[in-house]
JSON list of C-alpha atoms in Angstrom, two decimals:
[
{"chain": "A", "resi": 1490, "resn": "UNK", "atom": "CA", "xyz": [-27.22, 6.11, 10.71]},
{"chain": "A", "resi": 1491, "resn": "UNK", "atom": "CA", "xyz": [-27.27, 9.01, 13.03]},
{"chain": "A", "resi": 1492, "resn": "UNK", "atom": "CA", "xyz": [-25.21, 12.09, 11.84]},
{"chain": "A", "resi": 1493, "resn": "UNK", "atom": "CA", "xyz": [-24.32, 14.74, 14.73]},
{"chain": "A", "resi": 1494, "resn": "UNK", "atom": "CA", "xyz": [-25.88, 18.26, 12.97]},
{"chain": "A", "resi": 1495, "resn": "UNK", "atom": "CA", "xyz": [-23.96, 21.28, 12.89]},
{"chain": "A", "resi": 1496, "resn": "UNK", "atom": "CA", "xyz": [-25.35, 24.12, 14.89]},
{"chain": "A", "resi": 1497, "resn": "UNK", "atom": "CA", "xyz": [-22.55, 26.43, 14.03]},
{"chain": "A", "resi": 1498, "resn": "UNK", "atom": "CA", "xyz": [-20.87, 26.22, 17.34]},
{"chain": "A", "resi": 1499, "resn": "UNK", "atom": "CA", "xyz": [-16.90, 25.67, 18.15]},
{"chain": "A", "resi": 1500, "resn": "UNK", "atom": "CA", "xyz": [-17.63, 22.76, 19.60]},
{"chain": "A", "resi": 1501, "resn": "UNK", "atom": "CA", "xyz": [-18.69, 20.91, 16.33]},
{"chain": "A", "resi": 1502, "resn": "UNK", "atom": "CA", "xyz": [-15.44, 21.89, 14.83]},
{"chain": "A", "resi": 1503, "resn": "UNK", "atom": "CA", "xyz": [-13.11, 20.38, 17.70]},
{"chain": "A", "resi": 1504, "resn": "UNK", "atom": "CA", "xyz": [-12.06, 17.39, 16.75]},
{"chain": "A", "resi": 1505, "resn": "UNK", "atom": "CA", "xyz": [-10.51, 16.98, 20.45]},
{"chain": "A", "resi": 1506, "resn": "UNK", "atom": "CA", "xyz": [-14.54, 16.31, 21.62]},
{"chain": "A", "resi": 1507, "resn": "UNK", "atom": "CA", "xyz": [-16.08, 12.86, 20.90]},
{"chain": "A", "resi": 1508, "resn": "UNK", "atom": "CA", "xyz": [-19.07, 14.46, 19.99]},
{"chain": "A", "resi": 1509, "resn": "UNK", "atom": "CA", "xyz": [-18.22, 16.56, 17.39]},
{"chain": "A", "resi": 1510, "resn": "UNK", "atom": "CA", "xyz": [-19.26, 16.74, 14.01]},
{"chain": "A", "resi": 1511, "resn": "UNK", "atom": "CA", "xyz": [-15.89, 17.31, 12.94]},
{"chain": "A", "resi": 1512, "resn": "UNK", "atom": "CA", "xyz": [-14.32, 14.17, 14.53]},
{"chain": "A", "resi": 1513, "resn": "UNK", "atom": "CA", "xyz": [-17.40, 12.24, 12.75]},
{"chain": "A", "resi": 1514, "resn": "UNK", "atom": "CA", "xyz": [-16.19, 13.82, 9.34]},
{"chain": "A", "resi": 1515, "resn": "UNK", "atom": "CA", "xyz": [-12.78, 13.18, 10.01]},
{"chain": "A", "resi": 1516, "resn": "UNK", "atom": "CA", "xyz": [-13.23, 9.61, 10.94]},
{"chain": "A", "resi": 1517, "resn": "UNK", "atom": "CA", "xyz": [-15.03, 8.93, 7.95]},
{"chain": "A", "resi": 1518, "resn": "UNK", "atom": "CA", "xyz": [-12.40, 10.48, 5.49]},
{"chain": "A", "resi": 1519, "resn": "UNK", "atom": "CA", "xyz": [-9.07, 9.71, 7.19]},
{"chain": "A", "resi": 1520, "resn": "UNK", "atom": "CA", "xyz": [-8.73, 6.25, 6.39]},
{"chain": "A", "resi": 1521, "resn": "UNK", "atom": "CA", "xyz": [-6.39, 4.73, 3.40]},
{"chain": "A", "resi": 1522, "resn": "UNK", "atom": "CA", "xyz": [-9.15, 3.56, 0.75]},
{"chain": "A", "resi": 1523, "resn": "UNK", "atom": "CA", "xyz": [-10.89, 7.19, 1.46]},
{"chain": "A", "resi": 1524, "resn": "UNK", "atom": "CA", "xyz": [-7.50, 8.64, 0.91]},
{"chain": "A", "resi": 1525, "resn": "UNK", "atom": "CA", "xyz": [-6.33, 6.08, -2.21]},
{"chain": "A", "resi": 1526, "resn": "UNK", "atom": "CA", "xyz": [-9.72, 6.86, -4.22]},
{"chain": "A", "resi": 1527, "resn": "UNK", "atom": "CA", "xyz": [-9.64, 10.55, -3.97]},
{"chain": "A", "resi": 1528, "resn": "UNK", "atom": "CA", "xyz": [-5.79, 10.39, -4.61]},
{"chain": "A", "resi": 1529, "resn": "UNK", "atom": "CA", "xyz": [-6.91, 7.79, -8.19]},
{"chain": "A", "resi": 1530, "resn": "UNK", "atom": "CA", "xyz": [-9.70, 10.24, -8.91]},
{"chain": "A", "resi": 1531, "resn": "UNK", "atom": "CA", "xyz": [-6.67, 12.99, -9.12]},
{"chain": "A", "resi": 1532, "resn": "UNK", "atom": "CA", "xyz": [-8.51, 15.58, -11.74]},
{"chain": "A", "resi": 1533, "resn": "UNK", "atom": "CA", "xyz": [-9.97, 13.04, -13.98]},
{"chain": "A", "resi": 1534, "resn": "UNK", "atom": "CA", "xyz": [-13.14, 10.87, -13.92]},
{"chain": "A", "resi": 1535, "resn": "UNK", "atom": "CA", "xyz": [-12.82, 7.55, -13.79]},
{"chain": "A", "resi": 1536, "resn": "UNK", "atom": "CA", "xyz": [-15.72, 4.46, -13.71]},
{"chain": "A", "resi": 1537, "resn": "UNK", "atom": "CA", "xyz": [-16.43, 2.04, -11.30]},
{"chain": "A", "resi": 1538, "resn": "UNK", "atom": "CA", "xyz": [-13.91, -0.41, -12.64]},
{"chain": "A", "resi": 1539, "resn": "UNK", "atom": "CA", "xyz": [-11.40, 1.81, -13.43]},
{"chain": "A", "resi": 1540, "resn": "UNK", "atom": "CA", "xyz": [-10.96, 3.16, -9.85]},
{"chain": "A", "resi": 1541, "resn": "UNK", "atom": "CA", "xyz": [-10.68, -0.70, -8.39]},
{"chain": "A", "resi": 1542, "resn": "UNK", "atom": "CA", "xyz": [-8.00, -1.31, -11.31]},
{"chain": "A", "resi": 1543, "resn": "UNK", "atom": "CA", "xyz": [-6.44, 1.99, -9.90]},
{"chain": "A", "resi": 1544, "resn": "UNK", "atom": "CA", "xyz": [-6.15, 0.75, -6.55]},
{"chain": "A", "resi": 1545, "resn": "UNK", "atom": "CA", "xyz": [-4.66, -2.84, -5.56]},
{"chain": "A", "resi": 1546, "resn": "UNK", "atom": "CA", "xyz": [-6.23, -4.80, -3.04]},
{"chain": "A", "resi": 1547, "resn": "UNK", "atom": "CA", "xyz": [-9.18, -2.97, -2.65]},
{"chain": "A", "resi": 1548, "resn": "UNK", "atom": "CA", "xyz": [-12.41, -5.07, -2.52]},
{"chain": "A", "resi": 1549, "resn": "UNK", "atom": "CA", "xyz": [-15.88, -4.30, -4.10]},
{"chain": "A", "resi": 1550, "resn": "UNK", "atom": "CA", "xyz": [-17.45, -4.32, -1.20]},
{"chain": "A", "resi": 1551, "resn": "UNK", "atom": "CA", "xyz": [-14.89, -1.44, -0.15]},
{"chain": "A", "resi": 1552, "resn": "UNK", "atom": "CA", "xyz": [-14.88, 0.44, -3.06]},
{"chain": "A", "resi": 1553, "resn": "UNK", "atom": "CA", "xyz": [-18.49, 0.95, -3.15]},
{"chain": "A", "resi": 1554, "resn": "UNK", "atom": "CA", "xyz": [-18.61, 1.63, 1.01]},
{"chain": "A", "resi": 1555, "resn": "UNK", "atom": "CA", "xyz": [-16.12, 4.60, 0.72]},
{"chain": "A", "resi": 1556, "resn": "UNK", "atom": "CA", "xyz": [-17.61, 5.75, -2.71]},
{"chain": "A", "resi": 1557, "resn": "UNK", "atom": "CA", "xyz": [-20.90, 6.34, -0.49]},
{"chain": "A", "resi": 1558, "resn": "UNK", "atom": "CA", "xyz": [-19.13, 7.57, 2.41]},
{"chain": "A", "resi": 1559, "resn": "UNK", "atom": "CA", "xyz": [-17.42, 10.22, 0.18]},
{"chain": "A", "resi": 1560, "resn": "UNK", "atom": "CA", "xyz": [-20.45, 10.97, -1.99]},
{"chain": "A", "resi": 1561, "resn": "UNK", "atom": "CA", "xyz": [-22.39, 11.14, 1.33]},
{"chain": "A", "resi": 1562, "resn": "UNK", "atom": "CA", "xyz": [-19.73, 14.00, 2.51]},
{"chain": "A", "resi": 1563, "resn": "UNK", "atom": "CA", "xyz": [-20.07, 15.89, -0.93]},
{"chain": "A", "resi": 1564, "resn": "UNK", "atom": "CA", "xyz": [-16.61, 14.92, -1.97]},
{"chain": "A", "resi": 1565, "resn": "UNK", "atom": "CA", "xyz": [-17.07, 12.92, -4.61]},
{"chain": "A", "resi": 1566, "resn": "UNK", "atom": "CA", "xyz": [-20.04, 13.33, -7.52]},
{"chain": "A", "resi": 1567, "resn": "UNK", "atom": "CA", "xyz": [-21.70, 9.78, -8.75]},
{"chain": "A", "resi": 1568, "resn": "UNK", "atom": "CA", "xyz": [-22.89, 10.27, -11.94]},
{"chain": "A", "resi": 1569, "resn": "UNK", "atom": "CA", "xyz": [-24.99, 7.67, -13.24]},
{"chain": "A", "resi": 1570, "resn": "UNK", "atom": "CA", "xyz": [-25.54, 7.93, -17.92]},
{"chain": "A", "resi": 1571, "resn": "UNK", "atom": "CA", "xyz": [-28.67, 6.58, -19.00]},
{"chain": "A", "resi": 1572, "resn": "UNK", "atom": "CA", "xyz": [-27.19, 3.61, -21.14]},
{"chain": "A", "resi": 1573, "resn": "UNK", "atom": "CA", "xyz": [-27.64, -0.21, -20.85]},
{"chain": "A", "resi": 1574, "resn": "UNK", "atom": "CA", "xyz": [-25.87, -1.41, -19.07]},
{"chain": "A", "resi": 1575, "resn": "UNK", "atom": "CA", "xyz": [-26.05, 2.32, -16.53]},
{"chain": "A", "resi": 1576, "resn": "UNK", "atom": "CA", "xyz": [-22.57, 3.77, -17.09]},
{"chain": "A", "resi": 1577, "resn": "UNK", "atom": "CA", "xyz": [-21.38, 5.15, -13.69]},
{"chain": "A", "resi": 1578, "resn": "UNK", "atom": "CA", "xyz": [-18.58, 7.73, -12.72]},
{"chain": "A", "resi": 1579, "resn": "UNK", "atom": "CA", "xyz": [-17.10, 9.38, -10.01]},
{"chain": "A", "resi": 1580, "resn": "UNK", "atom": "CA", "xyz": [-15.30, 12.81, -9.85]},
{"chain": "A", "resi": 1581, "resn": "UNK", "atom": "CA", "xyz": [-14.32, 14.96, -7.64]},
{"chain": "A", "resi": 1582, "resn": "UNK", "atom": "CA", "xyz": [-16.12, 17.79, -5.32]},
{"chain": "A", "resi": 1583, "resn": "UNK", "atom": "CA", "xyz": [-14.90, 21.29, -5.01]},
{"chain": "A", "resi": 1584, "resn": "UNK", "atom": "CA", "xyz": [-14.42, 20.59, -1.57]},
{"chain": "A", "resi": 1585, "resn": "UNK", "atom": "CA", "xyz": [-12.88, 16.79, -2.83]},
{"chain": "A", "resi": 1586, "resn": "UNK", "atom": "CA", "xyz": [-10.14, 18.79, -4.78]},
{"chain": "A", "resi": 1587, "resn": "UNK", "atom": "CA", "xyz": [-9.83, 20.43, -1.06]},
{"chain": "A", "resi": 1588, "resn": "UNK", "atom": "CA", "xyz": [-9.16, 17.59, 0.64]},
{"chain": "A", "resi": 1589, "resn": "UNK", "atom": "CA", "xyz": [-6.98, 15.78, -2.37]},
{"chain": "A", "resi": 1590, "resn": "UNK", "atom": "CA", "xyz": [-4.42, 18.87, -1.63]},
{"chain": "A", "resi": 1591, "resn": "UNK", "atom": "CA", "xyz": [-3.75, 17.08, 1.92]},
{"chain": "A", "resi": 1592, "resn": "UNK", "atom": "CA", "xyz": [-3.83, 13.78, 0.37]},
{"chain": "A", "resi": 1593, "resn": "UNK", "atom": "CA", "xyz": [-1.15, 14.94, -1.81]},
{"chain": "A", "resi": 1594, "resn": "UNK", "atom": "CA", "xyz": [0.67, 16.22, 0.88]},
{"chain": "A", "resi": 1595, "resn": "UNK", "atom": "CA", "xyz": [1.20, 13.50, 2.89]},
{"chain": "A", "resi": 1596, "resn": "UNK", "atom": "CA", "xyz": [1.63, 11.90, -0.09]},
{"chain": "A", "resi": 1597, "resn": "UNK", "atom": "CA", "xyz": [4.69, 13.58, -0.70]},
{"chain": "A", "resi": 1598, "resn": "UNK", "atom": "CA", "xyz": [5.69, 13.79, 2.80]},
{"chain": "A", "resi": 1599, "resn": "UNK", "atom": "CA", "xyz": [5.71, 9.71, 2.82]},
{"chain": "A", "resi": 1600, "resn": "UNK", "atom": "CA", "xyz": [7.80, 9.93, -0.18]},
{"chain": "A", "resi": 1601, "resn": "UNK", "atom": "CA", "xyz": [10.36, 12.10, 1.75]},
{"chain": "A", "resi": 1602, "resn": "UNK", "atom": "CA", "xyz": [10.69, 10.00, 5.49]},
{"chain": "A", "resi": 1603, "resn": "UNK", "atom": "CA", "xyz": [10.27, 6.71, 3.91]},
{"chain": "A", "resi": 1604, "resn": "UNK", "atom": "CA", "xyz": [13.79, 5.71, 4.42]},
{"chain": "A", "resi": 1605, "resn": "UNK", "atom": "CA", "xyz": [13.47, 7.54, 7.78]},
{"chain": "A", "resi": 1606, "resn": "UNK", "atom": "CA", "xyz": [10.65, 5.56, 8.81]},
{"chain": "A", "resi": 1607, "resn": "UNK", "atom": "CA", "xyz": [11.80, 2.34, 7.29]},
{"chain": "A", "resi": 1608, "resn": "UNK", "atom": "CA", "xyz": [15.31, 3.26, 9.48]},
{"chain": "A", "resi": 1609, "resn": "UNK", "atom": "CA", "xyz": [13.07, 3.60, 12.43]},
{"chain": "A", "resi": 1610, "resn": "UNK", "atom": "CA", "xyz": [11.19, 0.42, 11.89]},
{"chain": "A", "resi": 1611, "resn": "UNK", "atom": "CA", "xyz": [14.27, -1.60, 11.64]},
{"chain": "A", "resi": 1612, "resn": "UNK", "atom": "CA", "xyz": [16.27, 0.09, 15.10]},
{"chain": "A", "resi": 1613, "resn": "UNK", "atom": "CA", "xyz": [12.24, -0.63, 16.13]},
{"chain": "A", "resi": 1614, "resn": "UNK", "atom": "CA", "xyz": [12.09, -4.17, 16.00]},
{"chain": "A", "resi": 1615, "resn": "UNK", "atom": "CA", "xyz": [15.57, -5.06, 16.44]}
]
C-alpha cells in the first residue's frame, strides 16, 4: 500500500486535490462501518465480538478491515492481553474521540431530517 506523506504543505490538507493526503484520510474514514465502530466504541472498550454484536450486518471480514484501517490512522488502540486464548480490545484514540464528535453529529443531524429525507425520498420516487 502506498500512503501519500505529508510534507506540511496546503496542498496535503485540500481535500479538493486527488492527491492529497487528506482526501486519502478522508476516504478511508468516511465510510458507514468506519463511522458505526467508532460510534459502538463510544467511551468504552469493547472486544472483538462485542463490537460485531454492536453492529448488525457487519461481516468479519469487515470488521477486522476497518479495525486496521482505523488502527492504521491512530484512531483506534488494539490491545492484545497475554491470555489463552489472546484477549483483544479496541478503544478509542485521542484523535478517535475527535473524530467520534462528528460521528455524533451527523448522528444527531440524521435523527433530526429523517422524516425530511424520508418526505423527500417518497416526492423522489413518485
Amino acid at each position: 500500500m502506498v500512503t501519500k506523506q505529508f510534507n506540511g504543505s496546503p496542498e496535503d490538507a485540500d481535500l479538493r486535490r486527488a492527491d492529497s493526503l487528506a482526501r486519502e484520510i478522508f476516504s478511508d474514514v468516511a465510510n458507514k462501518w468506519a463511522f458505526l465502530i467508532i460510534e459502538a466504541l463510544g467511551e468504552r472498550t469493547l472486544r472483538f465480538t462485542e463490537l460485531r454484536d454492536e453492529i448488525e450486518d457487519i461481516s468479519h471480514k469487515m470488521l477486522t478491515q476497518n479495525l486496521r484501517m482505523l488502527e492504521r490512522n491512530g484512531l483506534v488502540e488494539r490491545r492484545v492481553h497475554p491470555t489463552v486464548p489472546p484477549r483483544v480490545e479496541y478503544t478509542l484514540t485521542e484523535s478517535g474521540q475527535g473524530l467520534r464528535a462528528t460521528v455524533d453529529a451527523m448522528c444527531g443531524w440524521t435523527q433530526q431530517y429523517l422524516s425530511h429525507i424520508e418526505a423527500a425520498r417518497r416526492r423522489f420516487d413518485a
